[in-house]
Coordinates of C-alpha atoms in Angstrom, one line a residue:
X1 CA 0.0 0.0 0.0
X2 CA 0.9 3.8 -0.7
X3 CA 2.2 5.7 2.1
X4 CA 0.8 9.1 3.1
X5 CA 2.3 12.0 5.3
X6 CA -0.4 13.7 7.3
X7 CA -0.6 17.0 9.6
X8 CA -3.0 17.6 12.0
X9 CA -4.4 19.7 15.3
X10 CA -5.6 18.0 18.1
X11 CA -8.6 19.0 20.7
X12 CA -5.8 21.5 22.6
X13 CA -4.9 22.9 19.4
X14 CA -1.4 21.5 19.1
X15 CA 0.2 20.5 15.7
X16 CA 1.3 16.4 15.1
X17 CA 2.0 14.8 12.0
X18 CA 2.9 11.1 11.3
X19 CA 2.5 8.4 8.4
X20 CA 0.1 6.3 7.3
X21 CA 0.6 2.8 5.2
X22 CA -3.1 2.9 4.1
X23 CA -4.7 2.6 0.9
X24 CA -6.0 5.9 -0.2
X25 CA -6.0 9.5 1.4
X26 CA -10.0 9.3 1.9
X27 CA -8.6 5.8 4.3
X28 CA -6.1 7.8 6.2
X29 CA -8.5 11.1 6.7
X30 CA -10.8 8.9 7.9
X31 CA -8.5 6.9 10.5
X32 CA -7.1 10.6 11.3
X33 CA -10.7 11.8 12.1
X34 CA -11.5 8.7 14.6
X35 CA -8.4 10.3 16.4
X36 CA -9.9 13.5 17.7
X37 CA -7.6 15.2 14.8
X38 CA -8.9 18.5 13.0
X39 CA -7.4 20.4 9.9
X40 CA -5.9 17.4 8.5
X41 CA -3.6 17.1 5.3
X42 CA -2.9 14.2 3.3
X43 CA -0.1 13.6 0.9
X44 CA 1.1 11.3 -0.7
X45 CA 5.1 10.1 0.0
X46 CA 7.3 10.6 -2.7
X47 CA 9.1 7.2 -3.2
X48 CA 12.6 7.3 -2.2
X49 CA 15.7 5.0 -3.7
X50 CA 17.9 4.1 -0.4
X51 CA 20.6 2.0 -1.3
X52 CA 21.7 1.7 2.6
X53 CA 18.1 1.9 4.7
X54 CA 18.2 2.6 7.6
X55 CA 17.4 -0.2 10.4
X56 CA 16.1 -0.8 13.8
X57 CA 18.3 -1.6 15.8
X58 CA 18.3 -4.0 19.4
X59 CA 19.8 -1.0 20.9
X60 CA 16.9 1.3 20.0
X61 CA 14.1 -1.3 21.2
X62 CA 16.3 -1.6 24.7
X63 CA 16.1 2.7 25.0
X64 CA 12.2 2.8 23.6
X65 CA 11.4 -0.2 26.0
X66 CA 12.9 1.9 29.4
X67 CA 11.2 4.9 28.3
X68 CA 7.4 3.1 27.6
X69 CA 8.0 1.5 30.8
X70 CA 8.1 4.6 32.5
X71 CA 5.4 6.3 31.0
X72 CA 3.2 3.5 31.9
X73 CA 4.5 3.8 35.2
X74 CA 3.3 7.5 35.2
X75 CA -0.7 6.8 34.2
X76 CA -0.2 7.5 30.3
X77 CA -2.4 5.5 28.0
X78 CA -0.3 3.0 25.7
X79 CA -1.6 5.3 22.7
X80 CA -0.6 8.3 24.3
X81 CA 3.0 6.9 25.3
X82 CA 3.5 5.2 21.4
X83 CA 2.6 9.1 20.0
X84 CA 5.2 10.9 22.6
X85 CA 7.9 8.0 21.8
X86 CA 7.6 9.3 17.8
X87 CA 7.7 12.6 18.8
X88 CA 11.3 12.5 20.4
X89 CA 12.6 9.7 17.7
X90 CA 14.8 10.9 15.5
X91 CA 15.7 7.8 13.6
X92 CA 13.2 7.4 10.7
X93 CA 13.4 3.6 10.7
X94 CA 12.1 3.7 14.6
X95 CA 9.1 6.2 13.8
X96 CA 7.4 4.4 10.8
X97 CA 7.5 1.2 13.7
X98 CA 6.2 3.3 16.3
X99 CA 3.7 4.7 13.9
X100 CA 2.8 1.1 12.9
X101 CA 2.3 -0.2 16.1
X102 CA 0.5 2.5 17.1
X103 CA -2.4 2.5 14.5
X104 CA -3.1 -1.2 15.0
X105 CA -3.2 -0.6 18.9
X106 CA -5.9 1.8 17.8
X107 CA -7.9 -0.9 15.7
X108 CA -7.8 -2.5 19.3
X109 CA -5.5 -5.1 19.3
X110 CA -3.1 -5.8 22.6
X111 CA 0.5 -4.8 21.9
X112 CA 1.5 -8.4 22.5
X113 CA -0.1 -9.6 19.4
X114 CA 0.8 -6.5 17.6
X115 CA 4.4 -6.8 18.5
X116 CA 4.0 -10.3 16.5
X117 CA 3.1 -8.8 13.3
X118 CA 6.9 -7.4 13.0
X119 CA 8.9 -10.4 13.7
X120 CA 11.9 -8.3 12.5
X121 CA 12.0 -5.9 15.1
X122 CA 10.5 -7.5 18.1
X123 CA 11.9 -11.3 18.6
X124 CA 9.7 -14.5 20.4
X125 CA 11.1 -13.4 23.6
X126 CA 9.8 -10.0 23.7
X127 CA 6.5 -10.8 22.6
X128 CA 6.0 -13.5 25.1
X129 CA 6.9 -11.2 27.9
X130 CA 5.0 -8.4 26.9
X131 CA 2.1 -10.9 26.9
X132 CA 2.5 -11.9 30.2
X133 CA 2.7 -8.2 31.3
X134 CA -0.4 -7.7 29.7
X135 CA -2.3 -10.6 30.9
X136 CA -0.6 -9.8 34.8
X137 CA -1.4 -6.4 34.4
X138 CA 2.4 -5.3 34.8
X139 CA 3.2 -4.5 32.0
X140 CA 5.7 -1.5 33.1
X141 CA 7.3 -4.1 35.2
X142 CA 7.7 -6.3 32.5
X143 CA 9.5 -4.0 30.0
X144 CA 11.8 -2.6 32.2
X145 CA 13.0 -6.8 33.1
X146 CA 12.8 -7.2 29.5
X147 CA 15.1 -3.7 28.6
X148 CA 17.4 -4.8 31.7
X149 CA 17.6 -8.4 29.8
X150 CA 18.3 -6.9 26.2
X151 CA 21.0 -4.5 27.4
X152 CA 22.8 -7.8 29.4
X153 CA 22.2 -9.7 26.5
X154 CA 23.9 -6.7 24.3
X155 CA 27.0 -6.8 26.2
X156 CA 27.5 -10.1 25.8
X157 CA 26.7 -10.3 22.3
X158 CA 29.3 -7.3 22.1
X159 CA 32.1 -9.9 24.2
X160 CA 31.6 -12.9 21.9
X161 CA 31.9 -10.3 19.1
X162 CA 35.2 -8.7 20.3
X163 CA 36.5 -12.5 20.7
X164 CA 35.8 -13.3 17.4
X165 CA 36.8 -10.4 15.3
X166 CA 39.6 -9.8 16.9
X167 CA 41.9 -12.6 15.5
X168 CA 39.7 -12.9 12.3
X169 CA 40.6 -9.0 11.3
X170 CA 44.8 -9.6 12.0
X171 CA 44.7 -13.0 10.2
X172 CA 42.7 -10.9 7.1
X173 CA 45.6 -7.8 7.7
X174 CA 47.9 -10.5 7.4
X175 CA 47.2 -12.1 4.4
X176 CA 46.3 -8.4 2.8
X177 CA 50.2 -7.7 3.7
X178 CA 51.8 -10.6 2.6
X179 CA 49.9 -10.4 -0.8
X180 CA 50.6 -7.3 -1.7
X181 CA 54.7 -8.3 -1.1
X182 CA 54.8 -11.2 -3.1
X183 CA 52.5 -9.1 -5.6
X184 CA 54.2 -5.7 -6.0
X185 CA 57.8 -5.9 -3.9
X186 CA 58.6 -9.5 -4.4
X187 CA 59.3 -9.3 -7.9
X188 CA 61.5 -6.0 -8.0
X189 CA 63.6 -8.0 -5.8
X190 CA 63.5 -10.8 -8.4
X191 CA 64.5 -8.7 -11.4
X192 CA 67.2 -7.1 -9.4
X193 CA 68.8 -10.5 -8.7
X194 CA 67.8 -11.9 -12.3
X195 CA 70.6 -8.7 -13.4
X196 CA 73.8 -10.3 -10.9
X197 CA 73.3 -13.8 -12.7
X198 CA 74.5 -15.4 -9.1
X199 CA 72.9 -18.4 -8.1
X200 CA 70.6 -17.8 -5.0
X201 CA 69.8 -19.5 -1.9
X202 CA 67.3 -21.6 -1.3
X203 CA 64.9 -19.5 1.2
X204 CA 65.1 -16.9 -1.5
X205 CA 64.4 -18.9 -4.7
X206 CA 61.4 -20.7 -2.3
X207 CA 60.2 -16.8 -1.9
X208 CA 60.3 -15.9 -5.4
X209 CA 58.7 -19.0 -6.9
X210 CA 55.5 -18.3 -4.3
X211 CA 55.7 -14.9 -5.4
X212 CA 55.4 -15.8 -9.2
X213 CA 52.3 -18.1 -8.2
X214 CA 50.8 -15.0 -6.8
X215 CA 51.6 -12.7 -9.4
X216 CA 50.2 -15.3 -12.4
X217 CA 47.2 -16.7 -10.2
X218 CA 46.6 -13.1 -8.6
X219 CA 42.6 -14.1 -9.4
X220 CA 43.2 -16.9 -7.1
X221 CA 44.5 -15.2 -4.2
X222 CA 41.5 -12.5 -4.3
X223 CA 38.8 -15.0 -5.2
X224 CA 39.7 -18.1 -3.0
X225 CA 39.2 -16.6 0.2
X226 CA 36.1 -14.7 -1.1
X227 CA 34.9 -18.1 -2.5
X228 CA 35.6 -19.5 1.4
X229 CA 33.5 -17.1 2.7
X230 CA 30.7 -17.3 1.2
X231 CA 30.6 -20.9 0.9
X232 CA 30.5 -21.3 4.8
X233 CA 28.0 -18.4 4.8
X234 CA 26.0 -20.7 2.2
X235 CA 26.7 -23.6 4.2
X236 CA 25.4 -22.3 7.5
X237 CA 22.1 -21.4 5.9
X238 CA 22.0 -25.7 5.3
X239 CA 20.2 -27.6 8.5
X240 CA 22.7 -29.8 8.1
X241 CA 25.6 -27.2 7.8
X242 CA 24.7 -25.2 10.3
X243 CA 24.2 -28.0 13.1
X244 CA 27.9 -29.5 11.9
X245 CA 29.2 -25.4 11.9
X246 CA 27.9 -25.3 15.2
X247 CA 29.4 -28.5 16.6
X248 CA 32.6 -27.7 15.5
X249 CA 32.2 -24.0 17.0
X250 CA 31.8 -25.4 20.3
X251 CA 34.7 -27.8 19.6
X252 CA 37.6 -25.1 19.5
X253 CA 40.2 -25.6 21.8
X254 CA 40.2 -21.9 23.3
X255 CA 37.2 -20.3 21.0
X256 CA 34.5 -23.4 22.0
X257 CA 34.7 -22.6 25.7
X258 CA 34.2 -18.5 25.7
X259 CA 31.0 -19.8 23.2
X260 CA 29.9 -22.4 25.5
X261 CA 29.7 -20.3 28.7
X262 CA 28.4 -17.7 26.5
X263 CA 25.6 -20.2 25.6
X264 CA 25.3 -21.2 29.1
X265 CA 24.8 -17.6 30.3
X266 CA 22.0 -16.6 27.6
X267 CA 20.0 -20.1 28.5
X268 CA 19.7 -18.9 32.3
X269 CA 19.2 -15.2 31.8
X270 CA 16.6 -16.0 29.4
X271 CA 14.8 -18.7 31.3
X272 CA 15.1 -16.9 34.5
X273 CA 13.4 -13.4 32.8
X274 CA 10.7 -15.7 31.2
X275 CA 9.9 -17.9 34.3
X276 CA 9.8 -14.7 36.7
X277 CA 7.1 -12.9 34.2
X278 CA 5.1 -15.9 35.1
X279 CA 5.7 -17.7 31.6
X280 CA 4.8 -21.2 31.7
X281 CA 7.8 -23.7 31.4
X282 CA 7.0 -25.9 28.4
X283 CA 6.6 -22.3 26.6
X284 CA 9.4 -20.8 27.8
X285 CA 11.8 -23.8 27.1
X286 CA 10.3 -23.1 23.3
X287 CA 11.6 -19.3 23.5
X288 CA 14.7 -20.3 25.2
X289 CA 15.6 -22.9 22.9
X290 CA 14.8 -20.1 19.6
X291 CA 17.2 -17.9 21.2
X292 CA 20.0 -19.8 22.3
X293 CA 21.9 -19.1 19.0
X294 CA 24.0 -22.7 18.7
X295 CA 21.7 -25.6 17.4
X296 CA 23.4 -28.2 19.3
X297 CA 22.4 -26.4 22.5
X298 CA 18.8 -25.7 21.1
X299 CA 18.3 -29.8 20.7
X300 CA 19.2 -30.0 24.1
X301 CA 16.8 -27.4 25.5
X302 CA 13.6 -28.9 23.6
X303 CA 14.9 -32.3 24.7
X304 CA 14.4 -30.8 28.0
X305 CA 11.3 -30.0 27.3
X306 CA 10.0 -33.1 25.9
X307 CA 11.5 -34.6 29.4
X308 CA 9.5 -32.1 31.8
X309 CA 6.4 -33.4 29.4
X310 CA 6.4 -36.5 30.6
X311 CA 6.7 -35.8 34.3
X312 CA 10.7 -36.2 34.9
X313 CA 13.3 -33.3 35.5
X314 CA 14.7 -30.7 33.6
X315 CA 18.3 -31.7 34.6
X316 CA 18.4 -35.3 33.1
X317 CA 18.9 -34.4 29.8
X318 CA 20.8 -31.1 30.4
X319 CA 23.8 -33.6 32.3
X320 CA 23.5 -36.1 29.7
X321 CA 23.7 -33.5 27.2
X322 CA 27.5 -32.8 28.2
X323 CA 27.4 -29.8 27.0
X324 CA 26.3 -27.9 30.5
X325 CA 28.9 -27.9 33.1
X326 CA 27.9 -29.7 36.3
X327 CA 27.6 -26.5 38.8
X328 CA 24.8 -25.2 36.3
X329 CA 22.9 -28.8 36.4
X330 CA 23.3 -29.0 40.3
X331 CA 22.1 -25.3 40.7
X332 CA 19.5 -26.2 38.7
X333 CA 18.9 -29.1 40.7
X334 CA 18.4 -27.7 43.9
X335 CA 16.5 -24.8 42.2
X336 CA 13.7 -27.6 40.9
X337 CA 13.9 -29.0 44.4
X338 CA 13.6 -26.0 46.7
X339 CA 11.4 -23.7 44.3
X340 CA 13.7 -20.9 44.0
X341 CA 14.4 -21.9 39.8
X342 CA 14.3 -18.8 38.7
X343 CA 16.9 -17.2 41.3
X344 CA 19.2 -20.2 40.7
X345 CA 18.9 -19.7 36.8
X346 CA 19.8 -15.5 37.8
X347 CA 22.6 -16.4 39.9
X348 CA 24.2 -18.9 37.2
X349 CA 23.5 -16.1 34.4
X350 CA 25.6 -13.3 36.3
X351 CA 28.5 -16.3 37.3
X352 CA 28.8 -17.3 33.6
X353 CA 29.1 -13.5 32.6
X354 CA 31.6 -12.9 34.2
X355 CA 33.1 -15.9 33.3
X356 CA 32.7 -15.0 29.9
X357 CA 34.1 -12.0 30.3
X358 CA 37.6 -13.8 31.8
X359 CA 37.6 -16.1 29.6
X360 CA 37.5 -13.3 26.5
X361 CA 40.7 -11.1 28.5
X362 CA 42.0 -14.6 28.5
X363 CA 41.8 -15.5 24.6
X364 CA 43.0 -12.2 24.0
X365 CA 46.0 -11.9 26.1
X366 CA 47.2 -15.7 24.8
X367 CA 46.3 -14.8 21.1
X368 CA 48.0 -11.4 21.1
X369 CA 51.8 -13.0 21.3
X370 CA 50.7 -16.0 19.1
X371 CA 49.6 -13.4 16.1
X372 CA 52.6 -11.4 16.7
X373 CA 54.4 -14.2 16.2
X374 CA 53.3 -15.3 13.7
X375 CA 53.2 -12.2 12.0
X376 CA 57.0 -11.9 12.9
X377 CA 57.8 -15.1 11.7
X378 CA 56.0 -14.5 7.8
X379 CA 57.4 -10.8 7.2
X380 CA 60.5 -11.5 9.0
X381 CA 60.9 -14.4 6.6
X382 CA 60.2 -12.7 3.8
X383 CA 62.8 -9.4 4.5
X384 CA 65.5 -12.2 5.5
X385 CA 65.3 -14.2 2.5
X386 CA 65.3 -11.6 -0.3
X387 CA 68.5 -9.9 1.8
X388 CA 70.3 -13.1 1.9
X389 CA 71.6 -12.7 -1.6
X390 CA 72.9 -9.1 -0.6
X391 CA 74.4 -10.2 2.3
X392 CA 76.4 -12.7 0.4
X393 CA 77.1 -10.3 -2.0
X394 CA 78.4 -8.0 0.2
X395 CA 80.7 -10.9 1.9
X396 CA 82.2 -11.4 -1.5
X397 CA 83.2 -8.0 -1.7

C-alpha cells in the first residue's frame, strides 16, 4: 500500500504529524478523524531509492522499551505513550515502527499480538513477555526486566563479538600484507637479482617461486578466500551445515569454551526473565531454545522439554547432554527441588558473565603473542630471504 504524510491539530490545538501505510487519502483522513484530529492534510510520500536503509536496531528497542516502561508507570495511556515516543525519535526507521504499532493498537488489538506482526524488530522473547505483562497487568514491570535483559544480552553479544573479530581481522591484515609483497615488492627483488646472474639461496628462490604463483594466479588469491566465505556463509544457511558449523564452533580448543559459557549464560538469563514474568515452562523452554543461538544447545533445551512433558526433571537431559557444566545442572537441581528456579537460573546467568568476560581477557591476552608471532615469523621471513643474496654479495666483496 501507498504511504501518506499527514498534519494535524488536536482538541488542545497542538500540531502532530505522522504516516500512514493505508490505501488511499480518503482511508487515512478517515482513520485521522477517529483520532480526535482537525485540519488534517494528506499527501502522498514521494518514493525514495535508499541504497543503505536505515534499520532498527536491538539497541533502539532496549532505549524505547525503558522509556514506555516509564510512561506506563506514570498513568499514560499506551496510545498516548507510542505518540510521545515518535515525537522525540529521531531515527526514521524507529518512527514508521512506532507509527505502525500505534495505529493497530488503535484498531484494538493488545501490543503483545501487535508486537507479533513485526517479527523483524521485536523477537519470540519479547513478545511472550510483553504478553505476560499484559495478561498480569504489569506490564511496566515487565519491559523494564525485559530492557534490563536486552541490554545484558547486548553486552555479551558485544564480548563474543570482540573475541571473534579480533583474531579474524589480524589473520585478514595478514594475508592483505603478505599479498601485496609477493605481488608488487617480491618481484623487483627478483629482477634485481635476475641482473647479478648469481645463483641464489634456497629461502630466496622458495620466496620468489611463491611470489610468481601470486603474481600469475593473482585471481586466485583475491577469489579463493572470497569463495571460502561465502561458501560457509552458504553452508550455515543448510540444517545440516549449520548444526555441523555449530558443533565444530563449540569444539575449538580456546574459542569453544568463551561460546559455551556464552551459551550457558544466555539459557539462564533468558529462562530466568521468562519464568519470573510468570511464563509457563513448556513455553518458555520453546523461547529459550529459539534464542540460544548454537543448534546443538537448542536440541538439548527442547529435549528438555520433551523430558518435563512426561513428568521427569529438567536436569536429566541437560547432564546427559555434556554440554552444561555440572555446577549449572546442580544449581539447577536444587533450584527444581527447593522452588527458587528462577533465582538459581539468575545467579548462574551473572557467574557465567563474568566468566565469559575472563575467559574473552584470556583469549586475547594468549592470542595477542601467538599473532605477533606469527606475524614476525611471515614478514621476517620474507625481508631475511630476499636480503640473503645481498648479504652474500656484500661478503664477497
Amino acid at each position: 500500500m501507498p504511504l501518506f504524510t499527514w498534519q494535524a491539530k488536536n482538541k488542545q490545538g497542538m500540531a502532530q504529524s505522522g504516516e500512514l501505510d493505508v490505501a488511499n487519502k480518503e482511508v487515512a483522513a478517515a482513520i485521522l478523524r477517529r483520532r480526535g484530529l482537525q485540519s488534517i492534510q494528506v499527501k502522498k510520500k514521494p518514493i525514495e531509492i535508499n541504497l543503505f536503509p536505515e534499520k532498527v536496531e536491538e539497541k533502539d528497542i532496549s532505549i524505547f522499551f525503558r522509556q514506555l516502561s516509564t510512561m506506563i508507570n506514570a498513568g499514560l495511556p499506551l496510545v498516548q505513550c507510542f505518540e510521545l515516543a515518535e515525537r522525540g525519535t529521531e531515527k526514521k526507521a524507529m518512527v514508521k515502527l512506532l507509527n505502525d504499532v500505534r495505529t493497530n493498537l488503535e484498531g484494538g488489538n493488545p501490543l503483545g499480538e501487535t508486537m507479533r506482526k513485526f517479527p523483524e524488530q521485536f523477537d519470540r522473547l519479547t513478545c511472550a513477555l510483553v504478553e505476560a505483562g499484559e495478561q498480569g497487568g504489569i506490564l511496566d514491570t515487565i519491559l523494564l526486566r525485559l530492557c534490563q535483559y536486552k541490554e545484558k544480552a547486548l553486552a555479551l553479544k558485544a564480548k563474543i563479538k570482540s573475541a571473534m573479530v579480533y583474531p579474524i581481522a589480524i589473520l585478514c591484515v595478514s594475508f592483505i600484507v603478505t599479498s601485496i609483497l609477493m605481488i608488487f615488492v617480491i618481484p623487483v627483488f627478483g629482477e634485481m637479482f635476475a641482473d647479478v646472474g648469481a645463483e641464489l639461496p634456497a629461502p630466496t628462490r622458495i620466496t620468489m617461486a611463491i611470489s610468481d604463483l601470486f603474481v600469475t594466479y593473482w585471481y586466485l588469491v583475491v577469489g579463493v578466500p572470497v569463495a571460502i566465505v561465502m561458501g560457509i556463509r552458504a553452508l550455515y544457511k543448510t540444517p545440516k551445515g549449520h548444526y555441523q558449523l555449530d558443533k565444530l564452533l563449540l569444539a575449538l580448543p580456546v574459542l569453544g569454551d568463551v561460546l559455551r559459557k556464552a551459551s550457558v549464560a544466555r539459557f539462564c538469563r533468558t529462562f530466568s526473565t521468562l519464568t519470573a514474568a510468570g511464563v509457563p515452562i513448556l513455553e518458555s523452554l520453546d523461547t529459550v531454545a529459539e534464542t540460544s543461538g548454537n543448534v546443538i544447545i537448542e536440541e538439548v533445551i527442547l529435549s528438555s522439554k520433551e523430558s518435563i512433558s512426561q513428568g521427569q526433571t529438567l536436569t536429566a537431559p541437560l547432564e546427559a547432554s555434556k554440554i552444561f557444566p555440572v555446577m549449572v545442572t546442580q544449581m539447577i537441581s536444587i533450584g527444581e527441588q527447593t522452588g527458587s528456579l528462577e533465582e538459581m537460573l539468575a545467579k548462574i546467568a551473572d557467574f557465567y558473565e563474568e566468566e565469559v568476560d575472563t575467559a574473552v581477557e584470556n583469549m586475547q591476552q594468549l592470542m595477542e603473542p601467538v599473532i605477533m608471532v606469527f606475524l614476525g615469523g611471515v614478514i621476517g621471513g620474507l625481508v631475511i630471504s630476499m636480503y640473503l643474496p645481498i648479504f652474500q654479495m656484500a661478503s664477497l666483496v
